[in-house]
PDB file of C-alpha atoms in Angstrom:
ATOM      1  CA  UNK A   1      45.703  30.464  17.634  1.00 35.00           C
ATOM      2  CA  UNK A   2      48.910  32.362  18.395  1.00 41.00           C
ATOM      3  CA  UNK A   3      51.124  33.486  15.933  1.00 45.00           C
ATOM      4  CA  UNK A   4      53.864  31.870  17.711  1.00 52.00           C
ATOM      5  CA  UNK A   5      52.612  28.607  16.303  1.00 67.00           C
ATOM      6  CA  UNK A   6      54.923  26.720  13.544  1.00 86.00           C
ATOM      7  CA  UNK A   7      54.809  25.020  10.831  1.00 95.00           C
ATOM      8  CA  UNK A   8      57.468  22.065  10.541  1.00 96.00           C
ATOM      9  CA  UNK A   9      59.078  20.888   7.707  1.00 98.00           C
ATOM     10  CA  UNK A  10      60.097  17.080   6.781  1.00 96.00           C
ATOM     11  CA  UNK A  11      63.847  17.889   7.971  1.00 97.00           C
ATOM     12  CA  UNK A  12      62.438  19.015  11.168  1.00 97.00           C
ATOM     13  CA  UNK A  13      63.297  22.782  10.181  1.00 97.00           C
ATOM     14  CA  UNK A  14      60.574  24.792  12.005  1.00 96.00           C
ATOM     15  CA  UNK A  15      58.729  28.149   9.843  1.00 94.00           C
ATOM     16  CA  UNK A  16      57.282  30.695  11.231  1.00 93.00           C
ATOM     17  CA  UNK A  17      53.139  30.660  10.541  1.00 91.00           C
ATOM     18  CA  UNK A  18      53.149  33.803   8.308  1.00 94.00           C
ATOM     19  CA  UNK A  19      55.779  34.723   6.279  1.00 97.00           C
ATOM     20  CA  UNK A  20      56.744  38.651   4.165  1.00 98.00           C
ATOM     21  CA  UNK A  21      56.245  38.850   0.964  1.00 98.00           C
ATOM     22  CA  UNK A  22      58.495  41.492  -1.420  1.00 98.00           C
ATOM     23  CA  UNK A  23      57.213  40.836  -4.751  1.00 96.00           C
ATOM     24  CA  UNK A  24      56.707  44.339  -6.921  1.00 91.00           C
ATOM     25  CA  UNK A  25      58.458  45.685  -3.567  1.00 94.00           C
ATOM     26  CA  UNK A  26      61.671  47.273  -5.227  1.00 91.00           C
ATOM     27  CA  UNK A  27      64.561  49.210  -3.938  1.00 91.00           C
ATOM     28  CA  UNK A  28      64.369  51.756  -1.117  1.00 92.00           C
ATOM     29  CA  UNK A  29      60.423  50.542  -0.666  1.00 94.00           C
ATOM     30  CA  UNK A  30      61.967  46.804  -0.664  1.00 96.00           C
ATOM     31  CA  UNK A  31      64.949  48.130   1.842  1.00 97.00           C
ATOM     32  CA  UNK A  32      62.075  49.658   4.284  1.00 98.00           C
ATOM     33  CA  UNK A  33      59.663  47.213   4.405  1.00 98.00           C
ATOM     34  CA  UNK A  34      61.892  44.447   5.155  1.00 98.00           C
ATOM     35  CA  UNK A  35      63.599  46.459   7.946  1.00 98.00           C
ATOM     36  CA  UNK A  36      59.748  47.364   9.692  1.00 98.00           C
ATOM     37  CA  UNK A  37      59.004  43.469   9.074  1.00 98.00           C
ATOM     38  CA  UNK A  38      62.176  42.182  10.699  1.00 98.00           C
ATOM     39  CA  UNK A  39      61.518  45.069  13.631  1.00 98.00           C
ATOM     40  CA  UNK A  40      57.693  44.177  14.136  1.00 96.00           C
ATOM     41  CA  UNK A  41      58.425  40.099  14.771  1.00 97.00           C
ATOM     42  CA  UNK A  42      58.517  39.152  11.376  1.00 97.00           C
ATOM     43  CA  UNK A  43      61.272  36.212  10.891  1.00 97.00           C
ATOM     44  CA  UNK A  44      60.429  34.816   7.240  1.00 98.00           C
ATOM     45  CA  UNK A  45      61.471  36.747   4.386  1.00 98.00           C
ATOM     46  CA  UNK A  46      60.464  36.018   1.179  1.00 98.00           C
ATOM     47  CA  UNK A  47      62.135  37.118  -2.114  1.00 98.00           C
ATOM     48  CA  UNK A  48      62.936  35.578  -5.487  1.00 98.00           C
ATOM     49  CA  UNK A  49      65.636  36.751  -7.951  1.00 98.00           C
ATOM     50  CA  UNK A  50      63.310  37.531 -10.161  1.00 98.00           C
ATOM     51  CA  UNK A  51      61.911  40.725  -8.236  1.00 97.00           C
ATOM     52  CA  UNK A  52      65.341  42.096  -8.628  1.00 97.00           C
ATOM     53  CA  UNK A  53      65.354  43.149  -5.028  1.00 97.00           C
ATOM     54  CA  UNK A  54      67.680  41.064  -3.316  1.00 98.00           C
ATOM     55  CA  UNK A  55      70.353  43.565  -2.715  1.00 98.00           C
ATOM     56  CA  UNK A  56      67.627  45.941  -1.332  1.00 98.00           C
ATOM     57  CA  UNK A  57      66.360  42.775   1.225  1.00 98.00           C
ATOM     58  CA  UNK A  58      69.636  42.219   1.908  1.00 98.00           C
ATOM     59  CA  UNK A  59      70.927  45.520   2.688  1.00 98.00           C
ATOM     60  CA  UNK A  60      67.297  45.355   5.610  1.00 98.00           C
ATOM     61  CA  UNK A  61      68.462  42.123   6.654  1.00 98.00           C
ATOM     62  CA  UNK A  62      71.974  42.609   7.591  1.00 98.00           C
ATOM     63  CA  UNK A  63      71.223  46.333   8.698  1.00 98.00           C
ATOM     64  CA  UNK A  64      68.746  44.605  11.416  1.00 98.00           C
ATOM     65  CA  UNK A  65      71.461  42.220  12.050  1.00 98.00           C
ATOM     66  CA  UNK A  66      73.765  44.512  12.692  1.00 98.00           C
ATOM     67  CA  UNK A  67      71.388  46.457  15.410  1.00 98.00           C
ATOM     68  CA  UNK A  68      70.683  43.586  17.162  1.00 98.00           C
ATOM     69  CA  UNK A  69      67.236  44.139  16.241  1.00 98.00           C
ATOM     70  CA  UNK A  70      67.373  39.472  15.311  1.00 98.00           C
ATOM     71  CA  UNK A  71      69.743  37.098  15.231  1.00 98.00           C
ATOM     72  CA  UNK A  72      70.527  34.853  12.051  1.00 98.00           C
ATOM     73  CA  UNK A  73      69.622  31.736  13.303  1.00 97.00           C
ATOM     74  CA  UNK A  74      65.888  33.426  14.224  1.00 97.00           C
ATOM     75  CA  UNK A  75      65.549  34.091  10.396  1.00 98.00           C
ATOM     76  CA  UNK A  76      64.441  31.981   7.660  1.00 98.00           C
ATOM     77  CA  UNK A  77      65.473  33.816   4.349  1.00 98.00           C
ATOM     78  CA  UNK A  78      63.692  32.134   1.357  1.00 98.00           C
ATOM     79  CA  UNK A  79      64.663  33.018  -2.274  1.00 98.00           C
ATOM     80  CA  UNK A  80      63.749  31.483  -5.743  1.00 98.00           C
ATOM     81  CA  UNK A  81      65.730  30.614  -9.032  1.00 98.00           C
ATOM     82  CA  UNK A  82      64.455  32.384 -12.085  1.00 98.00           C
ATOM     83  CA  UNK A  83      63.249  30.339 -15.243  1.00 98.00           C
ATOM     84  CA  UNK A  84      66.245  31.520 -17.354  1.00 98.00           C
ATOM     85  CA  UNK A  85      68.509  29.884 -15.091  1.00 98.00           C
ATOM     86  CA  UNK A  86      66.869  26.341 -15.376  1.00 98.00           C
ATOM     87  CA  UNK A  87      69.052  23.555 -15.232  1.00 98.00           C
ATOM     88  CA  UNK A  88      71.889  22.524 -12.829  1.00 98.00           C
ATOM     89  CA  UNK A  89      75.176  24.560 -13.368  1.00 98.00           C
ATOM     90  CA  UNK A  90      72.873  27.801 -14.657  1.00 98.00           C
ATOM     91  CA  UNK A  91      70.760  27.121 -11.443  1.00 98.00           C
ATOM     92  CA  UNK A  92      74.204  26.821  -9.088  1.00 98.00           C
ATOM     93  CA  UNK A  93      75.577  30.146 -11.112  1.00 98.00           C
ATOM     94  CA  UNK A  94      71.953  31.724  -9.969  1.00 98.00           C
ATOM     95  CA  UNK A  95      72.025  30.914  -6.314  1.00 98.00           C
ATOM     96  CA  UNK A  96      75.673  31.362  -6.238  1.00 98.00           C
ATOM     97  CA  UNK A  97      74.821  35.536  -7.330  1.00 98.00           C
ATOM     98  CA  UNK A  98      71.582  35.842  -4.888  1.00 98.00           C
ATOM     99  CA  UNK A  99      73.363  34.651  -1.952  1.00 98.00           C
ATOM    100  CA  UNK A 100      75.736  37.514  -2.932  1.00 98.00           C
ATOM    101  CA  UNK A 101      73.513  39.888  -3.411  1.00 98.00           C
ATOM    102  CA  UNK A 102      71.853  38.943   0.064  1.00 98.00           C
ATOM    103  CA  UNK A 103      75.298  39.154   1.642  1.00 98.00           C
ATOM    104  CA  UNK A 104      74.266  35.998   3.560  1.00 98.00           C
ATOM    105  CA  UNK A 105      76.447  32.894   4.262  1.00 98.00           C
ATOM    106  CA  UNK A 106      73.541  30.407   3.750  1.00 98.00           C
ATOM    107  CA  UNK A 107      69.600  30.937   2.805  1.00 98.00           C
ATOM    108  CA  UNK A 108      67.317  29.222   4.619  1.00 98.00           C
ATOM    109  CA  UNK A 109      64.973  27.825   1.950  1.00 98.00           C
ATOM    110  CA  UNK A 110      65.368  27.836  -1.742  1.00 99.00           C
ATOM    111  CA  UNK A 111      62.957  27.319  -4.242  1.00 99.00           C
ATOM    112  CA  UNK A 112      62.129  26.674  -8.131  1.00 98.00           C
ATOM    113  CA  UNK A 113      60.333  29.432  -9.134  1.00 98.00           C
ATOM    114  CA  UNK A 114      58.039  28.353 -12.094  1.00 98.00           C
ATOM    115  CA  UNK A 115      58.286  24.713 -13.569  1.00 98.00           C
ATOM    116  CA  UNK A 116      59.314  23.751 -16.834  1.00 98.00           C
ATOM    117  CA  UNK A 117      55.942  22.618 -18.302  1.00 96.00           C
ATOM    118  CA  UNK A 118      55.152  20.548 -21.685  1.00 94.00           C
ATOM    119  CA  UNK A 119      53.835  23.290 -23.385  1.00 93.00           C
ATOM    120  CA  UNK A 120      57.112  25.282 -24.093  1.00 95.00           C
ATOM    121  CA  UNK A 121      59.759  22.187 -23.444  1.00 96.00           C
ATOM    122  CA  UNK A 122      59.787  18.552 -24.946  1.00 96.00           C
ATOM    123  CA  UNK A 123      61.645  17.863 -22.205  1.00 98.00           C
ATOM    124  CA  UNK A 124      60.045  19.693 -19.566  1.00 98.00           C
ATOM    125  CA  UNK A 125      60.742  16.537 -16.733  1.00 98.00           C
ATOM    126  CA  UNK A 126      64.303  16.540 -17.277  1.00 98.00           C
ATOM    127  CA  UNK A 127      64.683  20.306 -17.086  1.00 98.00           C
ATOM    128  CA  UNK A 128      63.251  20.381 -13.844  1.00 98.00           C
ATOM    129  CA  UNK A 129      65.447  17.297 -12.494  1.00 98.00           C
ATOM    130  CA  UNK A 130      68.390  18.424 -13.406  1.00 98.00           C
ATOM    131  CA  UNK A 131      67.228  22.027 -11.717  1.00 98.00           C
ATOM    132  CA  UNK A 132      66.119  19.980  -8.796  1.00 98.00           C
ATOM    133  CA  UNK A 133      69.304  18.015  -8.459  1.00 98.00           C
ATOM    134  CA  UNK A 134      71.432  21.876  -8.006  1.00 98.00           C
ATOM    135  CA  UNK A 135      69.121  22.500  -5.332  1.00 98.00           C
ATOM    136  CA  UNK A 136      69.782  18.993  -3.655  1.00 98.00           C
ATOM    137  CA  UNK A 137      73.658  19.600  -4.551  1.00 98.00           C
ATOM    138  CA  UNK A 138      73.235  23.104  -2.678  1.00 98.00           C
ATOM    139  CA  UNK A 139      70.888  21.462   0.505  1.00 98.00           C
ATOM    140  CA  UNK A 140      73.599  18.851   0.783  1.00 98.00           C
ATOM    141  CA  UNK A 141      76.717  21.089   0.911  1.00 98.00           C
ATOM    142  CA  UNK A 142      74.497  23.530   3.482  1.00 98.00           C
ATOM    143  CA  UNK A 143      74.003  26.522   1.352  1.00 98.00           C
ATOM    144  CA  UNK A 144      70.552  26.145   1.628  1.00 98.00           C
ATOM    145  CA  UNK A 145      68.598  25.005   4.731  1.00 98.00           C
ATOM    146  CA  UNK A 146      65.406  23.515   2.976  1.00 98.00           C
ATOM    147  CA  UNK A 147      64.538  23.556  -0.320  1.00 98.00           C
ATOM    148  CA  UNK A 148      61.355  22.994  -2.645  1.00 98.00           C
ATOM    149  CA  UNK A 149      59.212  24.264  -5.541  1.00 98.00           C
ATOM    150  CA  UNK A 150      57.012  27.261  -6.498  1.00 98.00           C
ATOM    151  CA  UNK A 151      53.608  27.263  -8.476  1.00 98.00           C
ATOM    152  CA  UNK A 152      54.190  23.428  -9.128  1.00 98.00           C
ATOM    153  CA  UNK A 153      50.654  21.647  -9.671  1.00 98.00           C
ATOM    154  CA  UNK A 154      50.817  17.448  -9.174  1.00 98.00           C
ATOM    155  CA  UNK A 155      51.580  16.775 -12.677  1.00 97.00           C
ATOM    156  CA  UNK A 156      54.655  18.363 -12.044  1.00 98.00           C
ATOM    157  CA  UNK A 157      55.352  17.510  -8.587  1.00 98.00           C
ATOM    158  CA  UNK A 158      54.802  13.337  -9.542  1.00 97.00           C
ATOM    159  CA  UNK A 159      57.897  13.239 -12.109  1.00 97.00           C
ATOM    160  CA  UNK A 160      59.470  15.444  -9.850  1.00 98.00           C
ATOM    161  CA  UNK A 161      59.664  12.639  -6.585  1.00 97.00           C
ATOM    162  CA  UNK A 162      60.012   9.989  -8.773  1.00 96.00           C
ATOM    163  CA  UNK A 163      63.944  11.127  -9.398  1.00 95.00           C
ATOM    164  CA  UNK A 164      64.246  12.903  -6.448  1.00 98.00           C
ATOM    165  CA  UNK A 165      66.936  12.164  -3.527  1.00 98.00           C
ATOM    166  CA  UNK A 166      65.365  14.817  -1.379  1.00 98.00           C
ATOM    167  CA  UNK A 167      62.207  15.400  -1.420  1.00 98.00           C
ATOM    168  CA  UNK A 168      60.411  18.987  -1.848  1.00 98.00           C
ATOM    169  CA  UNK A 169      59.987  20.717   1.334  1.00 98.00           C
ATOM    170  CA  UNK A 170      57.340  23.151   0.134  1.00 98.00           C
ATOM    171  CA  UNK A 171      55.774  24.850  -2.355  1.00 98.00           C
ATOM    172  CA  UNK A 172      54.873  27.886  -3.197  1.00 98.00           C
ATOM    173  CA  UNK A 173      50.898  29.270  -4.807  1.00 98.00           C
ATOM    174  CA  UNK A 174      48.817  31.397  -5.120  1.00 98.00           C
ATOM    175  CA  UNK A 175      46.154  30.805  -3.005  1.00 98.00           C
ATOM    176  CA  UNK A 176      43.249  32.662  -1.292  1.00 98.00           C
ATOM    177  CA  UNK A 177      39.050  32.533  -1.189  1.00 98.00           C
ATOM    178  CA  UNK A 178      38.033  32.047  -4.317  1.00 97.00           C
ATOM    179  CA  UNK A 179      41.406  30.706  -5.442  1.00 97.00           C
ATOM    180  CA  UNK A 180      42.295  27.885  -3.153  1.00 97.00           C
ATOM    181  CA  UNK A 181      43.926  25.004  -5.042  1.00 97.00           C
ATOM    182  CA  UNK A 182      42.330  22.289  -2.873  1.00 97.00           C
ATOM    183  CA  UNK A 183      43.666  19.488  -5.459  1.00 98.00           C
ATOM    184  CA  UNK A 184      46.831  20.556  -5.360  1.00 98.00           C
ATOM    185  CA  UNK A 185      47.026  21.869  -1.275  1.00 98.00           C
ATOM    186  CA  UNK A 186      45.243  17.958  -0.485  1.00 98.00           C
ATOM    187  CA  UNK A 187      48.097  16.645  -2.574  1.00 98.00           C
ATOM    188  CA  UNK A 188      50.920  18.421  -0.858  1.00 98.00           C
ATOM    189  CA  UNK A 189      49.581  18.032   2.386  1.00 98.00           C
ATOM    190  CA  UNK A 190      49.092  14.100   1.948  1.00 98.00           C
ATOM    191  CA  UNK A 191      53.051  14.174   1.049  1.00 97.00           C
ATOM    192  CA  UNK A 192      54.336  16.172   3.660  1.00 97.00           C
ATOM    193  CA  UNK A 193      55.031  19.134   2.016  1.00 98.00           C
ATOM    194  CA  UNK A 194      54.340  22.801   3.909  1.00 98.00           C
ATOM    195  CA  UNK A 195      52.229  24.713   1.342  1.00 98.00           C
ATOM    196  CA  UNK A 196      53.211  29.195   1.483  1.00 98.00           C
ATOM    197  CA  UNK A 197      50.103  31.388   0.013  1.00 98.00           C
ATOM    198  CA  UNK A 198      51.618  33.608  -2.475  1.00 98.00           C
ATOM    199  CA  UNK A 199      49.624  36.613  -3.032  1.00 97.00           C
ATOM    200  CA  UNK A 200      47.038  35.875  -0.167  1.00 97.00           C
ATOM    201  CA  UNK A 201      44.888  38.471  -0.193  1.00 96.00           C
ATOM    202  CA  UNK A 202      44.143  38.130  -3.839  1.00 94.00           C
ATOM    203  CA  UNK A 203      45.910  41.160  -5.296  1.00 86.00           C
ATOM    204  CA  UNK A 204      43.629  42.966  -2.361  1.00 80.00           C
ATOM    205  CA  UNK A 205      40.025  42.908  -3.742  1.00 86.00           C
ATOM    206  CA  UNK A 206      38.871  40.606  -1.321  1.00 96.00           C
ATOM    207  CA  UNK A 207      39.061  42.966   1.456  1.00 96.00           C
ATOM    208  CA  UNK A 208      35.925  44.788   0.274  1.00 96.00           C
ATOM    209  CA  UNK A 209      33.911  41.408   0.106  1.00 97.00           C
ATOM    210  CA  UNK A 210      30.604  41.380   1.432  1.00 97.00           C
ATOM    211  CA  UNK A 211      31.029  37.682   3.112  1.00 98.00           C
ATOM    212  CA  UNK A 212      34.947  38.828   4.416  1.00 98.00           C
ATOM    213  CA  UNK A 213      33.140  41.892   5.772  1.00 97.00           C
ATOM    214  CA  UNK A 214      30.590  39.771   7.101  1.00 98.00           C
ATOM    215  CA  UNK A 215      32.832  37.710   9.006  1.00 98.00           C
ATOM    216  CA  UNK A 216      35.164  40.755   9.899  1.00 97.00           C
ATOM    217  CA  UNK A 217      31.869  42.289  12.023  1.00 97.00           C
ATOM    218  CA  UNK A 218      31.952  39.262  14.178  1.00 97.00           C
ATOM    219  CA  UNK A 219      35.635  39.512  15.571  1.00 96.00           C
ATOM    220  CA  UNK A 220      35.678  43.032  16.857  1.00 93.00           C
ATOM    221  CA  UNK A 221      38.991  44.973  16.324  1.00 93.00           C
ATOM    222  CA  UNK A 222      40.488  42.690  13.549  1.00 95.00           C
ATOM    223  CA  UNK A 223      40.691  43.672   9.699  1.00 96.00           C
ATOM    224  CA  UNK A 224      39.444  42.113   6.617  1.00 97.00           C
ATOM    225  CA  UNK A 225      42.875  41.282   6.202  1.00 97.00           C
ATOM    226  CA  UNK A 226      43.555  39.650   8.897  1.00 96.00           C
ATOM    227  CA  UNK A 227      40.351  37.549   8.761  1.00 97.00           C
ATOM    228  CA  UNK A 228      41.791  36.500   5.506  1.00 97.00           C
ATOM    229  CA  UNK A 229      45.829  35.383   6.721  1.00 96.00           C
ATOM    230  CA  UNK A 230      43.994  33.790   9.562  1.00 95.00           C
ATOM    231  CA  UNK A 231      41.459  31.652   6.943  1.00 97.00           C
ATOM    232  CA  UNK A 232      45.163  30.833   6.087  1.00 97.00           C
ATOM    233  CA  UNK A 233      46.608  29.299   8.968  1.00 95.00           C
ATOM    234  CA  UNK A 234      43.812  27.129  10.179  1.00 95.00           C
ATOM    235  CA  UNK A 235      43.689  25.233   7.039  1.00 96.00           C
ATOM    236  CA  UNK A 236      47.193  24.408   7.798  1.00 96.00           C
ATOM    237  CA  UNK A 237      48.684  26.944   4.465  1.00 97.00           C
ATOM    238  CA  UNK A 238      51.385  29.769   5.874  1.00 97.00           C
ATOM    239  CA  UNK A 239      50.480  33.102   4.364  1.00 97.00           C
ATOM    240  CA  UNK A 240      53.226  35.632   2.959  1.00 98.00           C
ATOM    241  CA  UNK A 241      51.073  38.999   2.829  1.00 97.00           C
ATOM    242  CA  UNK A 242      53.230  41.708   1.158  1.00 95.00           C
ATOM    243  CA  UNK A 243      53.050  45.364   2.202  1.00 95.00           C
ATOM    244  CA  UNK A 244      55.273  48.618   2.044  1.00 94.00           C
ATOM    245  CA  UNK A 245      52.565  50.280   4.489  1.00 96.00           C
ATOM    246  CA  UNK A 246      54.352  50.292   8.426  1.00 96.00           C
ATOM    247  CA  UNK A 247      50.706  50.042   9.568  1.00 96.00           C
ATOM    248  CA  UNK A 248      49.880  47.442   7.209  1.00 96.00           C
ATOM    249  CA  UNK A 249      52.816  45.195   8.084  1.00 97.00           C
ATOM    250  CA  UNK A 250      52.185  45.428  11.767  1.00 95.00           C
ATOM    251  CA  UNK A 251      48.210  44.761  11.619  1.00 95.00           C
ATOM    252  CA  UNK A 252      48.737  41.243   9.163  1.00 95.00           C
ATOM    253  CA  UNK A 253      51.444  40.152  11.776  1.00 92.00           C
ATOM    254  CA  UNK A 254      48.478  40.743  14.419  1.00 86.00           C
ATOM    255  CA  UNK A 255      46.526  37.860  13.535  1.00 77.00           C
ATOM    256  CA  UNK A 256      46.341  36.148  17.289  1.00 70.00           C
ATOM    257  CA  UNK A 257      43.642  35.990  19.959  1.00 77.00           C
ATOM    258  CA  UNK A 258      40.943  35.061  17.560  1.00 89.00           C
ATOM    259  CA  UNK A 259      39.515  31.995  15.729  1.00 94.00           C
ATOM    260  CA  UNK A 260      37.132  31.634  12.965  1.00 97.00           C
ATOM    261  CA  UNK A 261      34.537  29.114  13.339  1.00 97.00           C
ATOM    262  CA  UNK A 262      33.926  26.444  10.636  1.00 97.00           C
ATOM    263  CA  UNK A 263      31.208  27.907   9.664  1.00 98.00           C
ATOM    264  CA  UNK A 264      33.064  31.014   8.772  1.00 98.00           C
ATOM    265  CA  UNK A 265      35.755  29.324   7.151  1.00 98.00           C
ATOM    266  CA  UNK A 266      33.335  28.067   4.900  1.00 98.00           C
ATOM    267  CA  UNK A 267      31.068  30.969   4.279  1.00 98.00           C
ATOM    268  CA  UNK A 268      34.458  32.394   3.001  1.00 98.00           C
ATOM    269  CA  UNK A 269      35.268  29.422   1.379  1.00 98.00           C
ATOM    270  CA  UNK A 270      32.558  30.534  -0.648  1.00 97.00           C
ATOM    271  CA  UNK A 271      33.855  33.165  -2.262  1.00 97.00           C
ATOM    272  CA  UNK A 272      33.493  32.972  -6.377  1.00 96.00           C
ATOM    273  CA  UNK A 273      36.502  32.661  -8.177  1.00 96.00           C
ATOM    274  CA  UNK A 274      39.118  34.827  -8.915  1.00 96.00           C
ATOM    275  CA  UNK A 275      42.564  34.825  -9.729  1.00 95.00           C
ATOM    276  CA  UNK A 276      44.336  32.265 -10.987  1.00 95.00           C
ATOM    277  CA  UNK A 277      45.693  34.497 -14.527  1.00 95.00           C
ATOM    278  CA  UNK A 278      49.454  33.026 -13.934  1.00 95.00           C
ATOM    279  CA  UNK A 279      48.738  29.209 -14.685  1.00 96.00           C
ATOM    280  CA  UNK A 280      52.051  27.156 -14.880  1.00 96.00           C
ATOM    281  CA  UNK A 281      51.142  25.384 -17.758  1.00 95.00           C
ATOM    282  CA  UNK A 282      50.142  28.302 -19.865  1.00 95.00           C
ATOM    283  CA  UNK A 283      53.046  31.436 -18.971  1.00 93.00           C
ATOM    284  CA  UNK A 284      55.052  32.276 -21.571  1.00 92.00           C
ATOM    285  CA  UNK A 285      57.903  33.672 -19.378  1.00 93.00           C
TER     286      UNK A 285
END
């Protein structure tokens, strides 16, 4: 399975099949790893207001812009709105200062980062509609190529279509072996909806797994890590593995000439569980 492979989105947009993460990736580290991603192949960027790095990402992307290392049109830039800016004119005052802060004319997918859930707001359906309807306001005017949701389980998602003009285009979670979501990936799936792995390697203890090791031994000059982006992309989820190692970056883009069996794909699928600590309904920020 090449890496050149795509995943398409309901508008017809087409997304790379791994993406670069930047989470906990801040300033000059943020600035540097970008600019490697961007100048290894990488063409989905990933950040979020929240990680207060978008001038850094910015500063990689238009530096690698300006080199001639990519064109714009051969990026997809993704950013999310922060919690604190729920609601529609705090949400359009929110993407109005990250597309600033990218120094971009347009982003290429925008996202909700966390839902409003019932356990902090009474009306928890509302504040994500009326959050939902600035990012339709912003996908209609062309500010933003695609948009969707982040860490947003069914019970959030139903409500969600039921008032939506444009439907989400993906959605964000955390999802890796012994973390996978399968409710919730099914669900998306069934509705058209691209599902991204945040945090795919699961915080980076499942490297060392006996079973990914296992399956590592069988596919001779591949890492752990790739073994695990690749379990990824052949259930039909795009991976966005974050890294400020040069090396690192370079080896989880390499994740081509291979293919796991279905047998491996389950033996890995068999990982216990782990993960999961950030649950939508329960967060507190």
């Amino acid at each position: 399975m090449e890496m050149e492979m795509k995943f398409t989105l309901r508008n017809g947009l087409n997304l790379p099949a791994m993406g670069f993460g930047t989470w906990r990736a801040t300033d000059r580290d943020a600035q540097l790893s970008v600019t490697t991603a961007i100048e290894c192949g990488y063409r989905l960027i990933d950040t979020a207001a929240k990680y207060n790095n978008e001038t850094f990402v910015g500063n990689a992307i238009n530096d690698c812009l300006q080199r001639g290392v990519v064109r714009r049109e051969e990026l997809f830039v993704t950013s999310k709105v922060w919690n604190t800016n729920r609601g529609y004119d705090k949400t359009m005052a929110a993407f109005k200062q990250t597309l600033s802060d990218l120094k971009l004319d347009y982003i290429d997918l925008y996202l909700v980062h966390w839902p409003a859930s019932p356990h902090q707001f009474a009306n928890w359906r509302e504040i994500n509609a009326e959050t939902w309807r600035a990012l339709e306001t912003l996908y209609k005017d062309g500010l933003v190529k695609s948009i969707g949701v982040s860490n947003f389980y069914i019970h959030h998602l139903d409500p969600l279509m039921q008032t939506a003009t444009v439907a989400p285009m993906v959605n964000q979670l955390e999802i890796h072996p012994g973390h996978f979501q399968k409710e919730n990936v099914d669900w998306c799936h069934n509705n058209g909806i691209v599902v991204e792995a945040w945090r795919p390697l699961g915080k980076g203890v499942l490297l060392s797994h006996p079973i990914v090791k296992e399956v590592t031994t069988h596919h001779p000059g591949h890492t752990p890590a790739q073994i695990l982006l690749h379990w990824l992309i052949q259930q039909d989820i795009l991976p966005l593995p974050k890294s400020i190692s040069p090396e690192r970056i370079r080896q989880n883009l390499n994740c081509r000439n291979f293919e796991l069996t279905a047998d491996e794909i389950k033996a890995i699928a068999q990982v216990e569980p782990n993960g999961g600590e950030e649950q939508p309904d329960e967060i507190e920020f």
